[in-house]
XYZ file of C-alpha atoms in Angstrom:
761
model
C 102.348 95.394 47.774
C 99.930 95.064 44.655
C 96.229 95.604 44.456
C 93.970 92.569 44.646
C 93.031 91.004 41.268
C 89.615 89.949 40.020
C 89.881 86.295 41.015
C 91.146 87.137 44.546
C 88.776 86.527 47.572
C 87.705 89.568 49.645
C 87.976 87.778 52.963
C 89.966 84.731 54.442
C 89.406 83.381 57.898
C 87.941 86.562 59.306
C 90.536 88.799 57.664
C 89.526 91.615 55.221
C 92.059 91.414 52.403
C 93.771 94.694 51.452
C 96.246 93.632 48.806
C 98.844 91.157 47.483
C 102.231 90.936 49.365
C 103.598 88.384 46.906
C 103.018 85.140 45.084
C 104.881 81.982 44.384
C 104.367 78.598 42.630
C 102.352 77.159 45.599
C 100.350 80.064 46.906
C 99.655 83.693 47.359
C 100.518 85.787 50.386
C 97.869 88.598 51.171
C 97.866 91.484 53.527
C 94.781 91.230 55.705
C 93.223 92.942 58.538
C 91.024 91.396 61.456
C 87.892 93.030 62.783
C 89.959 94.218 65.617
C 92.252 96.198 63.252
C 95.412 93.876 63.484
C 97.328 93.462 60.265
C 98.385 90.011 59.126
C 100.316 88.236 56.349
C 98.029 85.520 55.104
C 99.421 82.586 52.923
C 96.675 81.006 50.874
C 97.445 77.763 49.008
C 96.537 77.536 45.452
C 93.663 75.111 44.619
C 95.736 72.842 42.500
C 97.897 72.109 45.535
C 95.162 71.984 48.185
C 93.947 68.683 46.778
C 97.487 67.090 47.021
C 97.609 65.225 50.347
C 101.349 65.194 50.388
C 101.409 68.963 49.921
C 98.757 69.319 52.750
C 100.935 67.228 55.061
C 103.872 69.588 54.430
C 101.716 72.633 54.992
C 100.363 71.230 58.227
C 103.953 70.636 59.279
C 104.932 74.241 58.404
C 101.907 75.485 60.522
C 102.738 73.254 63.513
C 106.381 74.260 63.458
C 105.653 78.005 63.319
C 103.169 77.692 66.193
C 105.720 76.025 68.443
C 108.243 78.775 68.320
C 107.744 81.303 71.125
C 110.127 84.275 70.706
C 109.716 88.071 70.333
C 112.265 87.789 67.531
C 110.326 85.313 65.416
C 107.050 86.224 63.696
C 104.128 84.497 65.410
C 101.344 82.629 63.888
C 97.899 84.409 64.534
C 95.540 81.989 62.796
C 95.389 78.979 60.423
C 93.137 76.578 58.727
C 94.981 73.685 57.229
C 91.885 71.405 56.644
C 89.619 73.839 54.798
C 89.045 73.701 51.020
C 91.434 76.640 50.736
C 94.152 76.046 53.435
C 95.619 79.214 54.801
C 98.118 80.468 57.467
C 98.106 83.789 58.921
C 101.159 85.464 60.685
C 101.670 88.899 62.295
C 102.375 91.450 59.654
C 105.776 93.129 60.044
C 106.031 96.187 57.691
C 109.950 96.331 57.849
C 112.067 95.588 54.912
C 114.174 92.354 54.604
C 117.780 92.285 55.580
C 118.530 91.491 51.803
C 116.650 94.565 50.624
C 118.537 96.699 53.169
C 121.928 95.491 52.281
C 121.143 95.866 48.556
C 120.082 99.420 48.897
C 122.171 100.797 51.917
C 125.358 98.635 51.761
C 126.856 96.666 54.759
C 125.835 97.227 58.253
C 128.263 98.632 60.879
C 129.773 96.336 63.456
C 127.290 97.276 66.310
C 124.227 96.529 64.109
C 125.727 93.073 63.075
C 126.210 92.358 66.758
C 122.616 93.244 67.709
C 121.459 91.331 64.694
C 123.401 88.282 65.663
C 122.311 88.377 69.376
C 118.619 88.748 68.708
C 118.597 86.148 65.817
C 120.417 83.775 68.036
C 117.617 84.022 70.610
C 115.071 83.450 67.844
C 116.950 80.174 66.917
C 117.297 79.165 70.513
C 113.460 79.155 70.568
C 113.440 77.241 67.485
C 115.764 74.568 68.578
C 114.171 74.562 72.130
C 110.950 73.523 70.431
C 112.790 70.629 68.879
C 112.781 72.120 65.364
C 115.407 73.040 62.667
C 114.648 76.183 60.658
C 116.946 75.090 57.686
C 116.488 78.263 55.633
C 118.138 81.107 57.684
C 118.991 83.769 54.940
C 118.740 87.573 54.503
C 115.475 87.292 52.715
C 113.823 85.505 55.754
C 114.921 88.258 58.258
C 112.690 91.443 58.560
C 114.176 94.579 60.160
C 112.080 96.875 62.515
C 112.975 99.692 64.853
C 113.169 97.282 67.879
C 115.017 94.467 66.323
C 114.927 91.815 63.552
C 112.277 89.103 63.006
C 112.905 85.485 61.752
C 110.172 84.404 59.229
C 109.246 81.359 56.970
C 109.174 78.128 58.492
C 108.153 76.538 55.238
C 110.871 73.943 55.343
C 111.363 73.790 59.043
C 110.998 70.232 60.681
C 111.572 68.383 63.871
C 115.305 67.610 64.357
C 114.616 63.845 64.355
C 111.855 63.797 61.711
C 111.998 62.148 58.365
C 112.270 64.680 55.685
C 109.321 64.682 53.064
C 111.834 65.261 50.284
C 113.821 63.068 47.814
C 117.129 61.491 49.044
C 120.066 63.763 48.309
C 117.930 66.786 47.563
C 119.749 69.988 48.720
C 117.173 71.891 51.021
C 117.818 75.515 51.819
C 119.382 78.346 49.853
C 122.759 77.938 48.259
C 125.332 80.400 49.818
C 123.625 80.253 53.169
C 123.397 76.627 53.908
C 125.906 74.363 55.739
C 128.334 71.894 54.184
C 126.216 69.052 55.439
C 123.362 70.270 53.452
C 125.401 71.301 50.542
C 126.500 67.644 50.011
C 122.894 66.501 49.881
C 122.775 65.212 53.417
C 119.950 67.814 54.305
C 117.855 65.170 55.852
C 120.373 64.865 58.598
C 121.077 68.570 59.189
C 120.550 69.664 62.835
C 120.459 72.893 64.899
C 124.175 73.283 64.040
C 123.303 73.900 60.436
C 121.182 76.809 61.486
C 124.091 78.350 63.254
C 126.311 77.926 60.102
C 123.529 79.675 58.111
C 123.467 82.478 60.717
C 127.146 82.861 60.395
C 126.558 83.423 56.592
C 123.920 85.827 57.326
C 125.940 87.921 59.593
C 128.970 87.935 57.263
C 126.652 89.135 54.443
C 125.387 91.929 56.641
C 128.914 92.896 57.605
C 130.335 92.827 54.177
C 127.477 93.067 51.698
C 128.284 89.758 50.024
C 127.890 86.025 50.966
C 131.016 84.522 52.484
C 131.225 81.729 49.679
C 130.504 84.120 46.836
C 127.690 83.906 44.235
C 126.924 82.597 40.865
C 126.273 79.107 39.618
C 124.775 76.719 42.186
C 127.266 73.912 41.746
C 130.204 76.331 42.178
C 128.515 77.806 45.360
C 128.055 74.241 46.842
C 131.627 73.286 46.069
C 132.998 76.420 47.750
C 130.856 75.929 50.825
C 132.175 72.468 51.308
C 135.736 73.042 50.462
C 136.755 76.790 50.729
C 137.369 78.995 53.624
C 134.814 81.761 53.953
C 135.656 85.270 52.666
C 135.598 87.495 55.681
C 137.548 90.422 54.148
C 136.101 93.705 55.391
C 135.194 92.243 58.816
C 137.657 94.342 60.751
C 136.471 93.865 64.266
C 138.536 91.004 65.853
C 135.694 89.685 67.982
C 133.089 89.532 65.283
C 135.508 87.964 62.912
C 136.483 85.311 65.445
C 132.792 84.564 66.274
C 131.957 84.227 62.467
C 135.009 81.939 61.994
C 133.596 79.586 64.658
C 129.956 79.637 63.253
C 131.320 78.831 59.814
C 133.258 75.772 60.844
C 132.954 72.909 58.426
C 132.602 70.443 61.340
C 129.089 70.911 62.757
C 130.390 69.832 66.386
C 132.877 72.746 66.247
C 130.150 75.389 66.081
C 128.656 77.135 69.012
C 125.072 76.565 69.968
C 122.555 79.329 69.278
C 122.116 79.736 72.986
C 125.946 80.253 73.518
C 125.920 83.099 70.924
C 123.488 85.109 72.994
C 125.852 85.038 75.901
C 128.864 85.650 73.994
C 127.849 88.650 71.976
C 128.067 91.559 74.503
C 126.376 94.196 72.523
C 123.404 95.885 74.128
C 120.117 95.197 72.399
C 117.151 97.653 71.928
C 114.723 97.764 74.685
C 110.880 98.011 74.704
C 109.698 100.958 72.529
C 113.218 101.508 71.271
C 113.969 103.652 68.273
C 115.961 102.161 65.379
C 119.232 103.653 66.844
C 120.892 100.152 66.506
C 120.728 100.665 62.728
C 122.268 103.324 60.424
C 120.243 106.470 59.633
C 119.483 105.472 56.236
C 118.197 102.151 57.273
C 116.238 103.663 59.894
C 114.676 105.995 57.473
C 113.801 103.117 55.192
C 111.995 101.331 58.083
C 110.299 104.600 58.937
C 109.068 105.046 55.465
C 107.730 101.505 55.245
C 105.896 101.932 58.669
C 104.478 105.346 57.575
C 103.051 103.667 54.563
C 100.970 101.371 56.634
C 99.206 104.304 58.200
C 97.456 104.832 54.874
C 95.760 101.308 55.172
C 92.529 102.363 57.035
C 91.666 104.417 53.895
C 91.814 101.353 51.593
C 88.561 99.693 51.035
C 88.196 95.971 50.606
C 87.875 94.854 47.027
C 84.896 92.735 46.323
C 85.255 90.953 43.055
C 81.800 90.666 41.378
C 82.882 90.687 37.806
C 85.470 89.583 35.522
C 87.179 93.116 35.506
C 88.149 95.581 38.230
C 88.770 99.227 37.909
C 92.490 100.185 38.222
C 93.290 101.725 41.549
C 93.236 105.531 41.871
C 96.506 107.251 41.567
C 96.830 108.202 45.269
C 96.287 104.340 46.031
C 98.827 103.366 43.344
C 101.451 105.584 45.058
C 100.789 103.973 48.411
C 100.918 100.468 46.884
C 104.422 101.110 45.266
C 105.700 102.561 48.589
C 104.425 99.705 50.656
C 105.897 97.117 48.253
C 109.648 98.328 48.545
C 110.271 101.900 49.475
C 110.108 102.869 45.857
C 108.050 106.185 45.698
C 107.818 106.497 41.997
C 109.270 105.142 38.797
C 112.286 107.199 38.388
C 115.176 108.049 40.626
C 115.920 105.200 42.919
C 114.042 102.759 41.030
C 114.349 102.554 37.128
C 116.253 105.114 35.104
C 114.116 104.506 32.020
C 110.557 103.820 31.831
C 109.192 104.110 28.368
C 106.218 102.718 26.584
C 105.944 103.771 22.981
C 104.634 102.472 19.754
C 107.349 101.248 17.509
C 106.561 102.595 14.169
C 109.836 104.157 12.804
C 108.510 107.684 13.346
C 107.476 106.942 16.907
C 103.564 106.681 16.289
C 101.913 103.414 17.269
C 99.937 102.120 14.189
C 96.936 100.321 15.094
C 96.192 96.698 13.938
C 92.842 95.832 12.158
C 91.664 94.371 15.485
C 92.850 97.504 17.453
C 94.935 95.170 19.661
C 98.305 96.557 21.136
C 100.592 94.427 23.109
C 104.056 94.901 24.591
C 107.601 93.381 24.377
C 109.531 94.324 27.439
C 113.276 95.261 27.480
C 114.923 94.599 30.770
C 118.339 96.072 30.372
C 121.292 97.791 31.989
C 121.270 101.241 30.404
C 123.257 103.241 32.991
C 125.768 100.721 34.496
C 128.823 98.925 33.572
C 127.087 97.042 30.752
C 125.272 99.986 29.284
C 126.640 99.698 25.811
C 125.291 96.172 25.618
C 121.881 97.127 27.046
C 121.451 100.005 24.622
C 122.406 97.779 21.713
C 119.932 95.207 22.727
C 117.160 97.850 23.227
C 117.767 99.074 19.572
C 117.685 95.500 18.331
C 114.368 94.974 19.873
C 112.882 98.174 18.552
C 113.934 97.235 15.007
C 112.264 93.983 15.198
C 109.149 95.577 16.459
C 109.485 98.158 13.607
C 109.615 95.261 11.035
C 106.607 93.533 12.680
C 104.392 96.723 12.655
C 105.150 97.460 9.055
C 103.161 94.467 8.056
C 99.882 95.404 6.387
C 98.196 92.183 7.630
C 99.449 92.282 11.249
C 96.883 90.752 13.593
C 98.004 93.091 16.394
C 100.357 95.856 17.075
C 103.514 95.684 19.177
C 105.009 98.267 21.407
C 108.199 98.280 23.458
C 108.529 99.068 27.167
C 112.000 99.554 28.506
C 113.065 99.305 32.110
C 116.670 99.994 33.288
C 118.236 98.053 36.213
C 121.507 99.865 36.064
C 123.191 96.444 36.407
C 122.138 96.372 40.015
C 120.559 92.879 41.155
C 118.282 94.609 43.645
C 116.974 96.963 40.977
C 116.759 94.081 38.618
C 114.163 92.305 40.915
C 112.007 95.548 40.951
C 112.170 95.723 37.176
C 111.147 92.040 36.835
C 108.247 92.697 39.285
C 107.002 95.662 37.376
C 106.937 93.683 34.128
C 105.254 90.762 35.815
C 102.432 93.058 37.002
C 101.722 94.484 33.480
C 99.168 92.313 31.891
C 99.903 93.656 28.459
C 103.570 92.478 28.450
C 103.805 89.298 26.407
C 107.457 88.586 26.905
C 110.715 90.278 28.129
C 114.167 90.479 26.340
C 116.944 90.625 28.971
C 118.393 91.189 31.386
C 121.882 92.247 30.259
C 124.243 90.715 32.925
C 124.683 87.502 34.802
C 123.855 88.908 38.286
C 120.796 90.830 37.265
C 119.466 87.758 35.438
C 119.851 85.487 38.497
C 118.084 88.055 40.698
C 115.217 88.574 38.429
C 114.388 84.967 37.661
C 112.084 84.136 40.522
C 109.728 86.997 39.744
C 109.534 86.090 36.098
C 109.164 82.392 36.945
C 106.206 82.975 39.314
C 104.438 85.068 36.743
C 105.144 82.445 34.019
C 106.394 85.453 31.936
C 108.740 84.441 29.016
C 112.137 85.803 29.491
C 114.733 85.443 26.841
C 118.332 86.679 27.598
C 121.073 87.017 24.883
C 123.887 88.090 27.014
C 123.654 86.354 30.350
C 125.814 83.260 29.870
C 126.018 81.464 33.208
C 126.347 77.600 33.033
C 123.496 77.074 35.394
C 120.794 79.076 37.112
C 118.585 78.681 40.222
C 115.952 75.926 39.928
C 112.769 77.155 38.448
C 109.043 75.899 38.640
C 107.471 77.234 35.535
C 110.452 77.163 33.018
C 109.758 80.543 31.531
C 113.237 81.425 31.042
C 115.273 80.933 27.828
C 119.016 81.454 27.567
C 119.323 82.304 23.978
C 122.966 82.470 23.684
C 125.747 79.949 24.333
C 126.814 79.559 27.829
C 130.408 80.024 29.129
C 130.734 76.210 29.029
C 129.577 76.192 25.305
C 131.948 78.866 24.408
C 134.837 76.901 25.930
C 134.487 74.447 23.060
C 135.370 76.724 20.200
C 138.023 78.303 22.385
C 139.666 74.827 22.815
C 139.292 73.952 19.237
C 140.889 77.268 18.101
C 143.953 76.986 20.429
C 144.585 73.396 20.613
C 143.559 71.839 17.371
C 146.935 72.843 15.820
C 150.257 70.851 15.401
C 152.313 73.321 17.448
C 150.249 73.435 20.575
C 150.163 70.742 23.241
C 149.576 72.599 26.414
C 147.274 75.427 27.236
C 147.954 78.083 29.882
C 144.694 79.037 31.498
C 144.940 82.329 33.452
C 141.750 83.054 35.476
C 141.678 86.592 36.914
C 139.034 86.882 39.652
C 138.707 90.576 38.817
C 136.395 89.231 36.005
C 134.121 87.827 38.694
C 131.872 84.675 37.897
C 132.258 85.340 34.176
C 135.970 84.776 34.437
C 135.674 81.824 36.835
C 133.151 79.937 34.808
C 134.949 80.495 31.389
C 138.268 79.513 32.712
C 137.058 76.515 34.621
C 135.079 75.260 31.607
C 138.083 75.747 29.278
C 140.323 73.905 31.579
C 137.647 71.111 32.000
C 137.044 70.711 28.261
C 140.459 70.636 27.078
C 141.161 66.801 27.821
C 137.613 65.941 26.704
C 137.887 67.462 23.286
C 141.634 66.989 22.579
C 144.725 65.151 23.478
C 146.298 68.340 24.970
C 146.767 69.298 28.582
C 146.357 72.506 30.571
C 148.212 74.475 33.193
C 145.752 76.735 35.070
C 146.495 79.552 37.334
C 144.025 81.616 39.355
C 145.043 85.128 40.480
C 143.160 87.205 43.152
C 141.030 90.121 42.085
C 143.132 93.347 42.073
C 146.454 91.650 41.091
C 148.431 94.405 39.468
C 151.595 92.414 38.270
C 150.719 89.469 36.041
C 154.437 89.046 35.109
C 155.172 86.228 37.680
C 151.891 84.416 36.641
C 152.896 84.592 32.817
C 156.207 83.308 33.764
C 154.775 80.341 35.638
C 152.592 79.499 32.735
C 155.358 79.630 30.261
C 157.746 77.766 32.693
C 155.204 74.832 32.570
C 155.800 74.683 28.722
C 152.370 76.386 27.756
C 152.261 76.651 23.964
C 149.055 78.802 24.037
C 147.496 81.096 26.500
C 143.808 81.806 27.324
C 143.066 84.749 29.622
C 139.609 84.905 31.531
C 139.145 88.194 33.253
C 138.177 91.796 32.418
C 139.498 94.302 29.925
C 142.010 95.909 32.288
C 143.495 92.692 33.420
C 143.565 91.500 29.811
C 145.694 94.548 29.030
C 148.030 93.697 31.930
C 148.460 90.134 30.645
C 149.107 91.386 27.035
C 151.873 93.646 28.254
C 153.356 90.932 30.445
C 153.233 88.354 27.740
C 154.833 90.779 25.387
C 157.903 91.099 27.645
C 158.710 87.365 27.099
C 159.874 85.567 24.022
C 156.432 83.801 23.680
C 155.186 83.716 20.162
C 152.281 81.285 20.432
C 148.733 81.927 20.058
C 146.890 84.013 22.729
C 143.308 84.509 23.285
C 140.994 86.279 25.701
C 137.345 85.971 26.925
C 135.050 88.137 24.999
C 134.377 90.237 28.153
C 137.807 91.671 27.442
C 136.716 92.915 23.980
C 136.225 96.581 25.008
C 137.962 99.816 23.945
C 139.804 99.881 27.275
C 141.675 96.675 26.258
C 142.973 98.215 23.072
C 143.823 101.567 24.778
C 145.790 100.026 27.824
C 147.424 97.280 25.940
C 148.460 99.412 22.946
C 150.702 97.600 20.431
C 150.827 94.475 22.799
C 147.175 93.809 21.896
C 148.103 93.048 18.275
C 147.146 89.584 17.362
C 145.138 88.557 20.400
C 141.883 86.691 19.407
C 138.470 86.437 20.959
C 135.728 84.044 20.832
C 132.427 85.876 21.268
C 128.855 84.881 21.485
C 127.728 87.823 19.334
C 128.044 88.273 15.538
C 129.233 91.272 13.729
C 126.505 92.878 11.662
C 128.685 95.531 10.205
C 129.330 97.734 13.385
C 131.705 95.866 15.700
C 134.601 95.752 13.265
C 133.373 98.316 10.795
C 133.501 95.857 8.099
C 130.726 94.323 6.121
C 128.970 92.129 8.451
C 127.473 88.575 8.390
C 125.514 87.495 5.211
C 121.818 88.261 5.472
C 122.215 91.168 7.695
C 122.113 93.941 5.074
C 118.530 94.972 5.597
C 119.051 95.045 9.450
C 122.088 97.023 9.190
C 120.417 99.602 6.756
C 117.433 100.002 9.062
C 119.675 100.440 12.253
C 121.579 103.105 10.300
C 118.361 104.843 9.252
C 116.741 104.838 12.664
C 119.743 105.328 15.113
C 122.390 107.031 12.656
C 125.052 104.394 13.422
C 125.907 100.683 12.632
C 124.659 98.094 14.977
C 126.812 97.421 18.102
C 127.475 93.949 19.679
C 124.433 92.211 20.912
C 121.933 94.227 18.772
C 121.523 91.404 16.105
C 120.831 88.891 18.751
C 118.100 90.938 20.589
C 116.584 91.586 17.091
C 116.482 87.854 16.405
C 114.835 86.687 19.637
C 112.277 89.581 19.393
C 111.411 88.319 15.968
C 111.108 84.745 17.438
C 108.623 85.988 20.020
C 106.572 87.889 17.690
C 106.451 85.008 15.232
C 105.253 82.634 17.948
C 102.658 85.084 19.313
C 101.282 85.536 15.708
C 101.127 81.781 15.291
C 99.037 81.366 18.525
C 96.684 84.261 17.654
C 96.327 82.755 14.050
C 95.657 79.282 15.676
C 92.928 80.570 17.989
C 91.368 82.628 15.161
C 91.130 79.515 13.044
C 89.479 77.510 15.860
C 92.523 75.836 17.310
C 94.413 74.567 14.235
C 97.982 74.888 15.053
C 100.948 75.412 12.635
C 101.622 72.574 10.395
C 105.375 72.583 10.776
C 106.159 74.028 7.260
C 108.509 77.036 7.321
C 106.775 80.431 7.294
C 108.104 83.903 6.860
C 108.832 85.652 10.150
C 108.157 89.236 10.963
C 111.866 90.016 11.565
C 113.501 88.657 8.469
C 114.182 84.971 9.451
C 112.218 81.777 9.182
C 110.529 79.519 11.728
C 109.484 75.992 11.327
C 108.064 73.357 13.531
C 106.799 75.571 16.101
C 103.751 74.685 18.034
C 101.885 75.760 21.147
C 101.805 72.182 22.427
C 103.022 71.647 26.053
C 100.901 74.342 27.728
C 97.679 73.389 29.661
C 94.345 73.979 28.154
C 93.746 76.916 30.605
C 97.304 78.303 29.996
C 96.666 78.302 26.240
C 93.236 79.950 26.467
C 93.509 83.542 25.021
C 92.191 86.471 26.987
C 89.091 88.468 26.184
C 91.072 90.529 23.574
C 92.837 87.369 22.088
C 96.083 87.915 23.757
C 97.786 84.391 24.152
C 98.208 83.057 27.745
C 101.791 83.391 28.933
C 102.217 79.754 29.595
C 101.000 79.023 26.065
C 103.730 81.374 24.654
C 106.337 79.671 26.899
C 105.453 76.349 25.418
C 105.598 77.749 21.879
C 109.028 79.262 22.324
C 110.224 76.165 23.729
C 109.257 74.123 20.728
C 110.238 76.659 18.139
C 113.071 76.623 15.679
C 114.050 80.105 14.287
C 116.712 81.122 11.732
C 117.836 84.458 12.691
C 120.507 86.619 11.085
C 122.982 85.831 13.950
C 122.252 82.056 14.480
C 119.597 79.309 14.463
C 117.550 79.500 17.646
C 116.177 76.296 19.228
C 116.111 75.221 22.977
C 116.816 71.890 24.589
C 113.924 70.414 26.427
C 115.416 70.038 29.757
C 117.054 73.243 30.514
C 115.813 75.547 27.768
C 119.258 76.617 26.801
C 120.300 77.352 23.328
C 121.080 74.237 21.200
C 124.371 74.488 19.300
C 127.818 75.974 19.840
C 127.654 78.732 17.292
C 130.130 81.459 18.238
C 132.243 84.053 16.474
C 135.906 84.895 16.033
C 137.608 88.294 16.324
C 141.200 89.418 16.326
C 142.871 92.735 17.376
C 144.491 94.269 14.536
C 145.667 97.916 13.970
C 144.020 99.182 17.131
C 140.566 97.741 16.255
C 138.627 94.469 16.465
C 138.474 92.617 13.192
C 135.676 90.122 12.548
C 137.131 86.840 11.292
C 133.860 84.947 10.886
C 132.189 82.058 12.714
C 134.267 80.314 15.311
C 135.837 76.974 14.028
C 134.331 73.771 14.793
C 135.986 70.354 14.787
C 135.571 68.239 11.635
C 134.049 65.298 13.505
């Protein structure tokens, strides 16, 4: 929970407000307390939507739906006013964590816990369906856990089973990964109670295994697997539970049991009145107890009455409580972020002040301790060098500092990192996260805060839909990288068929890269492909390699991880094959060279990162000499992969902030479109701050540009960095262009060959 902000009300509908529980694109949820002392979660609609009659109609429907559900396992409505100038809805406040929080922090639940969860949630759904409603968004984030059982929340898209949906035809309504096939195909308007049972099956499988039964990643791939693939129930060892989940997850809605039937079929005893949390593992029970204990501090919190434009910061003791209540994180450190540093970025570590005395922050959201820590550290260093360059300007209108938060590559920690950055009003923009999963998890928090986020190493083909479009993918996606892969391997006279080996050990990165390469081959060339997918953990790739060569593959592309790439190289070396072989850039690690040995020789890689003199140990790309020298001077080593890209996008952000500040200082005159020198060594042209609303573009009292104005400026910018030209398409804000880089394994190291080839026409 966060403290109230200066613009927040002190009271709503007889509730004294104590803090913010969350915020979204449509409204804010507060923690409130009635005069009688009862706690409530109060959803308040933002003014810009309160005047929209269609939106009011949906909000009335949500309120009516929630009021009709009478079950101890669904959070009840305690008050509402849908007709006031500021519509609001209050429900009983449940201090327990969500199921998604619990699984992320504590891992899968034991069989008994899953049985209890299933039985009580089936009772909640029985009440929902008995009221003639369909919930349509049963997922781990909408289930709170308490000592005496779960609570189903959020009826925001619930509707009468026979009602006409207030959504566009074909719109997928619900959460991919937890919605039924009939909704995944766009037939959401016709989804009935059977769809809720399918979603409950997904939720219970997630609780039992720690992962959604149809995987994760790109939305289109998720929807396809939901409709066509069998659920992944590996790890569900209890035969009765496995059989029940199989029935709930039947593709045919008519084959699924009713929610009421599930209650009678699950024989597990449920907690009684006043029960302790013995139906849950000890670590989960402790998590619930900590959350409940935090609530005991609430009577000591005084209401915030906002009578001025500024509000004093909470006292330290209150801050500790707020952090605990928000998610069980007691302090920034162990269990939350492994690195929290806010320092000035003069080369000697001192923060130089600008003439105006203004000091703003660039955030670095990175994996510094997990599987991608080398990339995360390289990106942090690139950001610091770009800030060094900006702060060295004698005419700088403000000073930049760097704040670094480590998510360890964990999606749950990534969410908390994003929330911390979003709360910090001095953070102008964030560079990161490092990995795909961490990026997908963090996007909602950044989007809600309209905080510009630029990633250079998360390459997914698509991401969840966003409202405020504050996210920029500043690197080619797996789909974009497939184009130079196909060009390199097939635009030669001796290759007609490409063997594509997709190793699921590489996760979504391998799946998307292999799928895109297979898809693009007939679009870009006259060649054909022979794709093969192997399960994660396959140790012997010899039969797969033999199959690829048996189908006359003239070239081979491997999509997977470094260990699997080494197995593929050894298996290929045992055959007479002499054609070109290439691997995904995720294979380009020391582990591949060590495990493959001599069989790695000659393998090539298309990579989204350039070589600035450190990856291959040879002279890097033209124009990078100053960057390399600065890197060696500050960090005692040549820059690693991804450092130059992070350096570039930080320079882009600094340039656009400086342009906005200069425009405001000159009375609103924007840039003219002529190229200007950038603070990080590149050039920027044609950048404007158009696209933001007048209020979004209005600087704060200290001249800091609004976040939405900076988002618009970045979206319209064109920036010549040392690694590539940066520009973003208007629709998806992905990087325009297919610039990539080519490497080859030679003599036990990776040699940089230069920019990846492009077709002549």
